[in-house]
XYZ file of C-alpha atoms in Angstrom:
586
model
C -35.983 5.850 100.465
C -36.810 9.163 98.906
C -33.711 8.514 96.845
C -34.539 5.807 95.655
C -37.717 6.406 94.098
C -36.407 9.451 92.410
C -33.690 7.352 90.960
C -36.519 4.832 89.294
C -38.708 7.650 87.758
C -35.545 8.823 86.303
C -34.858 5.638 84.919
C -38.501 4.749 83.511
C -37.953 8.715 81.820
C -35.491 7.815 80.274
C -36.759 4.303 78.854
C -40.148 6.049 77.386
C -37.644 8.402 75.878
C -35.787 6.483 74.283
C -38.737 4.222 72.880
C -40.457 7.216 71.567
C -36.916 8.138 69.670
C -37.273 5.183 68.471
C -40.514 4.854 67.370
C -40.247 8.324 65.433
C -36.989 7.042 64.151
C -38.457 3.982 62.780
C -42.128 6.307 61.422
C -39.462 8.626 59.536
C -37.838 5.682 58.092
C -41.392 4.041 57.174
C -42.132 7.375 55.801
C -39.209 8.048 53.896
C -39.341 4.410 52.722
C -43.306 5.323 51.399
C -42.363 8.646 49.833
C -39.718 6.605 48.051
C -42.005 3.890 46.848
C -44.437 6.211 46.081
C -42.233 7.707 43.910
C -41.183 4.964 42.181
C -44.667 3.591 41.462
C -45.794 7.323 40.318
C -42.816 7.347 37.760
C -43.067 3.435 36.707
C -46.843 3.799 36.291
C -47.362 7.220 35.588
C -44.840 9.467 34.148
C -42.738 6.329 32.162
C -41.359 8.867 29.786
C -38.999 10.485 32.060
C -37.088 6.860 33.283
C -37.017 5.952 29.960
C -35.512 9.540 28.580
C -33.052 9.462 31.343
C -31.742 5.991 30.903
C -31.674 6.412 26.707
C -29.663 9.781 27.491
C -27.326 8.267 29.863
C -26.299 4.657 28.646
C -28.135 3.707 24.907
C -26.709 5.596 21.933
C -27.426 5.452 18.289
C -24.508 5.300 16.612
C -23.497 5.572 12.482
C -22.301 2.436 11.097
C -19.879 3.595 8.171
C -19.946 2.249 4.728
C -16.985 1.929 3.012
C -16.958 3.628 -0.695
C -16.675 0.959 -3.640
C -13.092 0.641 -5.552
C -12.133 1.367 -8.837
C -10.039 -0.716 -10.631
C -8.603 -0.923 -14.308
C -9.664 -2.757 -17.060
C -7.278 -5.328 -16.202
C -8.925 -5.383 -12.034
C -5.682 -3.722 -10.938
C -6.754 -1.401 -8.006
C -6.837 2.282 -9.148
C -9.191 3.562 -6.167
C -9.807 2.039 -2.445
C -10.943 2.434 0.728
C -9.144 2.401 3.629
C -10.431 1.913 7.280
C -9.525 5.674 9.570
C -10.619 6.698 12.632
C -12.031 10.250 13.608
C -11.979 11.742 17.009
C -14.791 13.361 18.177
C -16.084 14.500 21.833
C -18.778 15.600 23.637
C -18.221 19.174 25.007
C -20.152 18.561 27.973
C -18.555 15.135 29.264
C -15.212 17.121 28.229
C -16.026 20.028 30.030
C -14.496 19.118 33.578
C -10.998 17.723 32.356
C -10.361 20.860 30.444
C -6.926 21.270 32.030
C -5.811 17.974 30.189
C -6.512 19.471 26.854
C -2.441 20.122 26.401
C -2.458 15.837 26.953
C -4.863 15.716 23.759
C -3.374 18.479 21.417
C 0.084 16.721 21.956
C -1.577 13.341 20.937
C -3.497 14.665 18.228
C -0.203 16.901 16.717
C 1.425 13.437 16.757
C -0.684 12.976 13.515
C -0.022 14.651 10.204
C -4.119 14.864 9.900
C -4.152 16.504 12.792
C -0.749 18.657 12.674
C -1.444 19.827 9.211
C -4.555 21.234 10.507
C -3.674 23.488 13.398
C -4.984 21.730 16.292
C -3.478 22.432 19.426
C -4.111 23.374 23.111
C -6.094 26.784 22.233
C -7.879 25.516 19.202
C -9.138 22.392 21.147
C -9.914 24.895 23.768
C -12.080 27.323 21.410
C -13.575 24.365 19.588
C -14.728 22.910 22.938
C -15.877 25.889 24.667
C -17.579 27.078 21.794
C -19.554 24.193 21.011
C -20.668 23.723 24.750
C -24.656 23.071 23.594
C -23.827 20.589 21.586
C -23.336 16.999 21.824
C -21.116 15.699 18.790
C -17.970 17.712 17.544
C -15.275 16.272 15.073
C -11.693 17.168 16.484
C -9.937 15.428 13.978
C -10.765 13.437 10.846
C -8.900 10.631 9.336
C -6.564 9.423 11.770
C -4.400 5.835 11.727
C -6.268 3.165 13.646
C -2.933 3.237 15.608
C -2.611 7.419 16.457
C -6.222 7.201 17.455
C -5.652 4.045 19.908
C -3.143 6.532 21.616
C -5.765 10.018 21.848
C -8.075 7.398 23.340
C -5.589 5.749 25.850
C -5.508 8.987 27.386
C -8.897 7.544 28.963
C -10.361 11.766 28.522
C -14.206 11.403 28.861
C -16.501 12.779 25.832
C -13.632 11.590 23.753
C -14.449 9.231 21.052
C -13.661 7.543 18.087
C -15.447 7.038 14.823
C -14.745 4.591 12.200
C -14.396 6.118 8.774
C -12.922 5.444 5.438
C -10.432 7.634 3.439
C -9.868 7.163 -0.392
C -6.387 6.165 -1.598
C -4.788 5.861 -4.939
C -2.193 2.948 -5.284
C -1.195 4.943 -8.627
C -0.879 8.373 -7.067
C -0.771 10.968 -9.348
C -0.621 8.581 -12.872
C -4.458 8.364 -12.335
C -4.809 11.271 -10.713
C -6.925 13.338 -13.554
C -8.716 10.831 -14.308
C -9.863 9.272 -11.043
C -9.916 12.744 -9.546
C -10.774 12.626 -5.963
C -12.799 12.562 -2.453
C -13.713 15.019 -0.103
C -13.537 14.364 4.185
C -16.503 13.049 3.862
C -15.834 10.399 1.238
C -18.072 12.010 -1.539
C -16.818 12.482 -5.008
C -15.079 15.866 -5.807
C -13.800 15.230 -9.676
C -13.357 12.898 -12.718
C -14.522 9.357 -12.259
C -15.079 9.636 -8.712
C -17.450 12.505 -9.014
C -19.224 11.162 -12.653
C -19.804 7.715 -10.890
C -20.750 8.926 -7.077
C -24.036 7.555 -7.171
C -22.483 3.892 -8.154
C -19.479 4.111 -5.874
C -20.766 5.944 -2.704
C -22.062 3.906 0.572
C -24.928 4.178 2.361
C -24.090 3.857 5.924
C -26.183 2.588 8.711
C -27.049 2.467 12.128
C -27.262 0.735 15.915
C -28.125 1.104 19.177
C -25.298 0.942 21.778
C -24.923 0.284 25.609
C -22.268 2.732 26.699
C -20.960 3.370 30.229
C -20.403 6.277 32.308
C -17.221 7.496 30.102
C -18.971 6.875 26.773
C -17.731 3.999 26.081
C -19.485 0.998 24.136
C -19.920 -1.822 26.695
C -22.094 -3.741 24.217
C -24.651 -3.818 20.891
C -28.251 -3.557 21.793
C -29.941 -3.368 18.576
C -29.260 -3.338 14.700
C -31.216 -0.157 13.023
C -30.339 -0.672 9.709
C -27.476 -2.215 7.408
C -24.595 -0.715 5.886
C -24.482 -1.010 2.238
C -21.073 -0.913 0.658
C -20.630 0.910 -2.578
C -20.493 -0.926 -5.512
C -16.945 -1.729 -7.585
C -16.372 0.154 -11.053
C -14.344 -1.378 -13.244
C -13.011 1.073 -15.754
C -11.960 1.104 -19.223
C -8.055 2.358 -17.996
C -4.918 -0.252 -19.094
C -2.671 0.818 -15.808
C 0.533 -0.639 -17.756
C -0.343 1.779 -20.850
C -1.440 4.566 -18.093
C 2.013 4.612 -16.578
C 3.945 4.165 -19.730
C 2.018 7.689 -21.276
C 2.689 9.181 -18.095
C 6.033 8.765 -17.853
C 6.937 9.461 -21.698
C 4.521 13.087 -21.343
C 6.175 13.976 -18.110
C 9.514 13.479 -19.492
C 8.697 15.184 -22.767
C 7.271 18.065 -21.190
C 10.171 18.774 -18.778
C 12.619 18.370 -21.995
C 11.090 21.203 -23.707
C 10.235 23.125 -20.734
C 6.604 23.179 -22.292
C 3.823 24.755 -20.212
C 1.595 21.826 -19.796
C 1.116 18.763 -22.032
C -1.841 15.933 -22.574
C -1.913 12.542 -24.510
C -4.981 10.227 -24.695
C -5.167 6.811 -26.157
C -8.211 5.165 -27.436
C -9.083 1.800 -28.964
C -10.792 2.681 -32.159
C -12.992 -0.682 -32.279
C -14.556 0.128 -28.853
C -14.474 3.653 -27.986
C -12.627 2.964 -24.485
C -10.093 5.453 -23.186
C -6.760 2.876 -22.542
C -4.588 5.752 -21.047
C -4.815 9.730 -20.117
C -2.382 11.764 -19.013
C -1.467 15.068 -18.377
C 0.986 17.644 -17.314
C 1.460 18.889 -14.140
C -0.331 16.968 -12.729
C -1.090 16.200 -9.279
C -1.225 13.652 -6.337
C -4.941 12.813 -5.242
C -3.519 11.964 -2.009
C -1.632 14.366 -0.518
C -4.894 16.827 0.203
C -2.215 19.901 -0.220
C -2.243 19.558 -3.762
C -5.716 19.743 -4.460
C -6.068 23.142 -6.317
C -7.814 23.942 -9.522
C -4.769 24.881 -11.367
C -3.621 21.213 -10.856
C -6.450 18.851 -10.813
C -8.037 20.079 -14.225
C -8.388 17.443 -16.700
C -6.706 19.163 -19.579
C -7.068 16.368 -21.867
C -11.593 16.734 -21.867
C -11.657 20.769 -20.817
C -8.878 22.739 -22.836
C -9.573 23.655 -26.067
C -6.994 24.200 -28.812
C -6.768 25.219 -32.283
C -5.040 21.470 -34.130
C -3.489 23.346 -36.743
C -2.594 20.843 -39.521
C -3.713 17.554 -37.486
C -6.855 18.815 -38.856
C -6.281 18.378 -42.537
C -7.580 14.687 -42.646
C -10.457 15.929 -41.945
C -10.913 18.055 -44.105
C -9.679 15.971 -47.086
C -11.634 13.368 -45.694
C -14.882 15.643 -46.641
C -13.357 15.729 -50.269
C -12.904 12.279 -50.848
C -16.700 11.494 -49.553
C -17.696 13.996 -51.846
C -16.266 12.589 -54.724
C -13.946 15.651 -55.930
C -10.957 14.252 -55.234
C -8.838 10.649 -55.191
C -5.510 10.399 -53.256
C -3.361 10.506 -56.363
C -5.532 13.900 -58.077
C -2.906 16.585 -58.648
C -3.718 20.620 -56.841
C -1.130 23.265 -57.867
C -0.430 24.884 -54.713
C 2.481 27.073 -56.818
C 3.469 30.046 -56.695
C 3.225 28.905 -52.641
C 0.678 31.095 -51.672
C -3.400 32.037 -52.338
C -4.706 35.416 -51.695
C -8.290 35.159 -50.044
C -9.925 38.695 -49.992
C -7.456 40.737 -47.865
C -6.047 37.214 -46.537
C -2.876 35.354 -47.904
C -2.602 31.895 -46.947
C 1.214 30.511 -47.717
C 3.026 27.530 -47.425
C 5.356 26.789 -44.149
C 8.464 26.544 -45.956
C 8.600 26.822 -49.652
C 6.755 26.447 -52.965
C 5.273 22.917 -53.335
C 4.405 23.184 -56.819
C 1.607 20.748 -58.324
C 1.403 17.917 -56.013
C -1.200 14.833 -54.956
C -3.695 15.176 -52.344
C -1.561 12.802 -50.543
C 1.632 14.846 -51.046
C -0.419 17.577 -49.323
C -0.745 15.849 -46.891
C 2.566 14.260 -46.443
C 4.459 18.042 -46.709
C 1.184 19.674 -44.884
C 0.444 21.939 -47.365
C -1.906 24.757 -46.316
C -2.352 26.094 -50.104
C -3.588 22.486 -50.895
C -5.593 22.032 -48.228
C -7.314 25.617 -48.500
C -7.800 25.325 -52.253
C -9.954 21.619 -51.965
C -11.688 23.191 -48.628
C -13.173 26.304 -51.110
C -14.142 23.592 -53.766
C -17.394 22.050 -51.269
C -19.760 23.812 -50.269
C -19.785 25.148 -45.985
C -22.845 23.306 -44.783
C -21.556 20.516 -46.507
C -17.930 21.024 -44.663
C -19.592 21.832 -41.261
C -21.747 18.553 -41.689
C -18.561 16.013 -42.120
C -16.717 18.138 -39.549
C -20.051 17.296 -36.903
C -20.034 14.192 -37.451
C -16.527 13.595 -36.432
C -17.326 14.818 -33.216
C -15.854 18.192 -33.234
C -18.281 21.139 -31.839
C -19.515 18.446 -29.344
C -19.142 15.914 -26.460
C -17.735 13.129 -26.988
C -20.515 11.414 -24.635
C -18.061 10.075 -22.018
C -19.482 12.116 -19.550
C -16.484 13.363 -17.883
C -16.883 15.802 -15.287
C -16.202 19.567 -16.869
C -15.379 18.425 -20.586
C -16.054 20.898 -23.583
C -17.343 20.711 -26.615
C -14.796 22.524 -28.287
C -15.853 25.052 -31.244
C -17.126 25.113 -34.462
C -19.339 27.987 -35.754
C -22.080 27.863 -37.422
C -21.559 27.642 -41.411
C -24.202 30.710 -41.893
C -21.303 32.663 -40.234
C -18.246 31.508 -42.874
C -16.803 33.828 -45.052
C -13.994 32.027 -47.754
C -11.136 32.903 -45.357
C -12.788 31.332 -42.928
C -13.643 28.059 -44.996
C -10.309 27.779 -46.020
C -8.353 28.746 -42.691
C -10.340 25.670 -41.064
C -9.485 23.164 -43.681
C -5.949 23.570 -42.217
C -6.955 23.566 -38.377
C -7.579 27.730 -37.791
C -11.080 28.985 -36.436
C -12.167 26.074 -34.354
C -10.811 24.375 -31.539
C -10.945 20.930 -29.982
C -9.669 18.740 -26.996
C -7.409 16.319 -26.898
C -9.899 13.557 -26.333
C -12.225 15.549 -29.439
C -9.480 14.922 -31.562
C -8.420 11.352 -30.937
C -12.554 10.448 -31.125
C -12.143 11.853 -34.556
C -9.082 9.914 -35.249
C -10.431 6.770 -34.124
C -13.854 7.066 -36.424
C -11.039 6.696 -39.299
C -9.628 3.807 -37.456
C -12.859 1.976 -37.119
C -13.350 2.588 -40.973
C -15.626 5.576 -40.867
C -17.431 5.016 -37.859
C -17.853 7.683 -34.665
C -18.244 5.591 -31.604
C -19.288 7.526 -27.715
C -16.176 7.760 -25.655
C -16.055 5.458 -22.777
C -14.024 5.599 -19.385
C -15.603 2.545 -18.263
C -14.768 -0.887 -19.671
C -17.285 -2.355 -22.323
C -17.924 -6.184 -23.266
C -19.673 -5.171 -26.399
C -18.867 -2.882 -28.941
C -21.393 -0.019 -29.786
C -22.543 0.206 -32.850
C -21.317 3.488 -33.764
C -22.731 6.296 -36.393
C -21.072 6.403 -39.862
C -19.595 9.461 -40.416
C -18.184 8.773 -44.007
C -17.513 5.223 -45.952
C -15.037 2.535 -45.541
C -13.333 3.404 -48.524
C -12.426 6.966 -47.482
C -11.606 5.855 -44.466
C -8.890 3.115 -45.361
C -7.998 6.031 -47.951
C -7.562 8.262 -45.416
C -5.032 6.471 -43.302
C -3.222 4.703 -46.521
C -2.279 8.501 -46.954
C -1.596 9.161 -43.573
C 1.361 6.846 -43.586
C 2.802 9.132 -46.300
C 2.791 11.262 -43.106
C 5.290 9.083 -41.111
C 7.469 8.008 -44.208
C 11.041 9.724 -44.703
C 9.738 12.192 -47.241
C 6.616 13.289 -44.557
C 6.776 15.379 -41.541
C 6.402 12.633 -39.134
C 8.836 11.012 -39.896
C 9.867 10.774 -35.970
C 6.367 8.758 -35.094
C 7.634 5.692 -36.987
C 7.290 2.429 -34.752
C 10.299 -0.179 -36.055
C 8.128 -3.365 -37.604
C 4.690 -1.547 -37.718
C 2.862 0.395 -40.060
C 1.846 4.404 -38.546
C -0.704 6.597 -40.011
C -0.709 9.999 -38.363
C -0.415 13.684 -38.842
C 1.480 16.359 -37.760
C -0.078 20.182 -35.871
C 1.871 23.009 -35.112
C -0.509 25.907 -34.295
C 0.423 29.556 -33.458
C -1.734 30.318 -30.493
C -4.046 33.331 -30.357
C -3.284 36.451 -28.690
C -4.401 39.513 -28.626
C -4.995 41.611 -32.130
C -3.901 37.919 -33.681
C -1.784 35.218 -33.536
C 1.590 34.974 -31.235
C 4.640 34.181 -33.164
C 6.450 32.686 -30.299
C 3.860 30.320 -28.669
C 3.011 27.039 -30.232
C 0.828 24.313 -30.146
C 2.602 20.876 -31.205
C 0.319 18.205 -32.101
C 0.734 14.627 -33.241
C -2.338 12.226 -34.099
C -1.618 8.830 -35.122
C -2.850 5.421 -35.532
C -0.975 1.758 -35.145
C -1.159 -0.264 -37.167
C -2.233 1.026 -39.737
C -2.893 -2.209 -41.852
C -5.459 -3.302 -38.861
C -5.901 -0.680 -36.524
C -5.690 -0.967 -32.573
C -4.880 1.782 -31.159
C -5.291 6.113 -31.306
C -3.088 8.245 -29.666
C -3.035 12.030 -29.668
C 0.210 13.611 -28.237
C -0.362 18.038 -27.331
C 2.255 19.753 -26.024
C 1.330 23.309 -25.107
C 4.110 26.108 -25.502
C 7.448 24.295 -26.142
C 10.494 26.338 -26.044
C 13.008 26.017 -28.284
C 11.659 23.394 -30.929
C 8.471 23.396 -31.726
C 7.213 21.635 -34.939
C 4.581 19.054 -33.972
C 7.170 16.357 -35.898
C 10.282 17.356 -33.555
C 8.379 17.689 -30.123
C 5.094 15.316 -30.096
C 5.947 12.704 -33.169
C 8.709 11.067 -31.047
C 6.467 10.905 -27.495
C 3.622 9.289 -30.067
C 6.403 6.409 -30.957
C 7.575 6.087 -28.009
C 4.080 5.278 -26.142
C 2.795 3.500 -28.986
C 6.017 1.141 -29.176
C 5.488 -0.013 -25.752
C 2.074 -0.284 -25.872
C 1.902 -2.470 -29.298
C 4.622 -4.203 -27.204
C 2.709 -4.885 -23.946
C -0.669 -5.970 -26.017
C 1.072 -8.239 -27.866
C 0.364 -6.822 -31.192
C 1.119 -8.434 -34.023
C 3.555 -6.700 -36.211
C 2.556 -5.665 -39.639
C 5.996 -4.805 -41.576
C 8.525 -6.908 -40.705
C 11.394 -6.205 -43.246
C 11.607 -9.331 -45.476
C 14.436 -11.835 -44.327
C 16.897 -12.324 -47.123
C 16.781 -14.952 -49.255
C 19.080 -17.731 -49.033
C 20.548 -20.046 -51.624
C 21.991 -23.002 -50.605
C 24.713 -24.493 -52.556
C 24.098 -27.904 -53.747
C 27.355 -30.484 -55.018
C 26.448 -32.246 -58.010
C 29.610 -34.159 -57.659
């Protein structure tokens, strides 16, 4: 009996036992389940900031949405300059941070990529660059990928790693345009020529969203548009691509013939200002990035100065014609072949001329001609005409590092040096100085600003001297180009050339070098109604070196083709025999 009842307290034990387990089970979840509410009420109605910092850092993202840079094309809308969609990789050191071991994975996916290869990244610089960086959120591990290469980094599924779409410059003409397009940076912002002149017309401005990403960083969806992208705008230059590849070729091959040190050639159109073609050798390819140093990306053409030598003289006879002391037919006797200036002889090339025309002075490039009508005018008259055919400034194209060339100041001349510069010694020019020059005689005595872009009006111009000098001018010019001139090897079959000739010794030190040459040829076509200026330099030709035997035949080559591809009309076709035809009065 006794057993029995210690068996049932026992069992009631054991029942209150397990109620009050129960019950304190059941307060600690009801407790648990308060703090928890509790907490979620404090941070929903009081401290909101810290939910909504959390959830921005972990799943919304602002991201950059690029803008793509605007093309340049030639005058003609051929492409010159476009943009092309890339991809950079970037990561987040932090997400990257535990899958460190699978860096060898990523360096042999990024090496896969010339970008990438031709950059040094591999297993220990992806390791430095991510360990190093480990406060930071955003790191570029390589720019400019193929949509393609960077499809494959990102397959490898490595978290923190991204990619970022971009746009890279290319040049469908390579390095034909390369000088004067110049180039980009990584970052898509002009470096040289056009690209850096025109940045402000042809750069992007890119703009931004708000993204849903996941866990891995990657974009599950758009939230919110922050602000547009704004492409850059097009540029339509004032570049002929046909007559840009035909220079190109002609100065490449001209240069490598005479194993010359570098060469230039610019062509103009006299009755707008616009620069059709520019060229110059060595040149280089704007996009291969290995290429891009300063000894081969200068724009010889607009930044090297010269001394023209006798290219010059039209100028200079020019001033005497304005003046009124001359005509083309008055006679100078340059005999017995030389003129002693103070301590200074200035002597004919080859031999004694005698008494000869202005023209024939010209035509032989006499430098006793030319110095004897430079000492007749006065030097602030001389320095005047010489100003206003551009030389001693800009041409006002704006080009990206161009000089002004030299001319002193006439309160500095002495006679020597009067009559020195009447034949091209004691200033100095560029290429594009010199063809501006030429092309105010084109345009019948008018200067006109130098343009790279394309124009749909003509500026006015500034009158630099009168129509009559000018048509003078080149009427003697072509004297130049005839059998008994000395550029005689510029003639174009069927059209009528006005040009000169330039050799030039070049300066060196205590003087002048006797065995380094400048070789210039200037020339207009055709002459009866001009269209086009060309100036042909080729810089330290070995072997021959008259501006007639190296430059003259590059000048007729271009200009042939290019009268050729613009359809020019021909202006001395020989005159077709005449024919009698017999008649039978039978």
């Amino acid at each position: 009996m006794s057993g029995n009842r210690r068996t049932g307290n026992r069992r009631r034990t054991d029942t209150i036992s397990r109620r009050w387990r129960g019950v304190a089970v059941l307060a600690g979840f009801v407790l648990g389940g308060l703090a928890l509410e509790g907490r979620v009420l404090y941070l929903q109605l009081v401290d909101q900031d810290f939910l909504v910092a959390q959830g921005d850092n972990r799943y919304l993202r602002t991201v950059q949405i690029s803008a793509h840079r605007g093309p340049i094309t030639d005058r003609n809308g051929e492409p010159l300059a476009v943009s092309t969609p890339v991809d950079s990789i970037w990561a987040n050191p932090q997400e990257l941070k535990p899958a460190l071991d699978r860096l060898d994975e990523l360096a042999v996916a990024l090496g896969s990529s010339p970008e990438c290869a031709s950059h040094g990244v591999d297993a220990d610089w992806l390791a430095r660059r991510v360990t190093s960086n480990m406060d930071r959120e955003f790191v570029y591990l390589c720019r400019d990928l193929q949509p393609a290469k960077a499809a494959d980094v990102l397959s490898l599924d490595l978290p923190g790693v991204h990619a970022l779409r971009e746009y890279r410059r290319y040049y469908p003409a390579g390095e034909v345009t390369g000088h004067v397009l110049g180039f980009t940076d990584v970052d898509d912002g002009g470096q040289e020529g056009l690209e850096l002149e025109f940045d402000y017309w042809l750069k992007g401005e890119p703009g931004s969203k708000r993204v849903l990403q996941d866990r891995l960083g990657r974009v599950v969806g758009d939230v919110e548009l922050i602000k547009e992208p704004r492409p850059g705008r097009a540029l339509r230059t004032s570049i002929d691509l046909r007559l840009q590849y035909l220079a190109y070729r002609e100065l490449k091959v001209a240069v490598a013939e005479n194993r010359a040190r570098s060469g230039s050639l610019v062509m103009l159109d006299p009755a707008t200002g616009e620069v059709l073609a520019m060229v110059n050798q060595p040149s280089f390819n704007p996009n291969d990035r290995s290429q891009l140093k300063v000894a081969n990306y200068r724009n010889r053409a607009a930044t090297d100065i010269f001394e023209p030598g006798s290219s010059f003289k039209p100028f200079s006879l020019s001033a005497a014609l304005e003046a009124g002391l001359y005509t083309p037919s008055s006679i100078i006797d340059t005999s017995p072949g030389y003129i002693k200036i103070g301590r200074t002889v200035v002597k004919e090339e080859h031999s004694d001329l005698g008494a000869i025309s202005l023209t024939t002075i010209l035509a032989k490039s006499s430098n006793v001609g030319a110095a004897k009508v430079a000492l007749e005018m006065k030097p602030d008259y001389l320095w005047r005409i010489f100003s206003d055919f551009g030389i001693g400034r800009l041409t006002e194209s704006g080009f990206p590092g161009e000089s002004a060339g030299v001319l002193h100041d006439p309160g500095y001349w002495h006679p020597v040096e009067q009559a020195t510069m009447a034949y091209g010694y004691g200033l100095s020019v560029t290429t594009l100085q010199l063809a501006r020059a030429y092309a105010a005689l084109a345009a019948g005595g008018l200067l006109r600003p130098v343009s790279f872009l394309a124009v749909d009006r003509a500026p006015e111009g500034r009158r630099v001297v009168s129509e009559e000098t000018a048509a003078a001018m080149l009427h003697m010019m072509e004297a130049v180009v005839s059998p008994e001139g000395t550029g005689e090897r510029a003639e174009v079959a069927n059209y009528r050339i006005a040009g000169k000739t330039g050799t030039a010794w070049k300066a060196s030190a205590g003087g002048y070098s006797k065995d380094r040459y400048t070789s210039v040829f200037a020339g207009v076509a055709p002459a009866s109604h001009p269209r086009l200026v060309a100036v042909v330099v080729i810089d330290e030709p070995q072997g021959k070196y008259y501006g007639g035997d190296v430059s003259a035949p590059v000048f007729a080559r271009v200009m042939a083709g290019a009268l050729r591809l613009l359809a020019v009309p021909p202006d001395a076709l020989p005159q077709p025999p005449l024919t009698v035809v017999a008649q039978d009065f039978r």
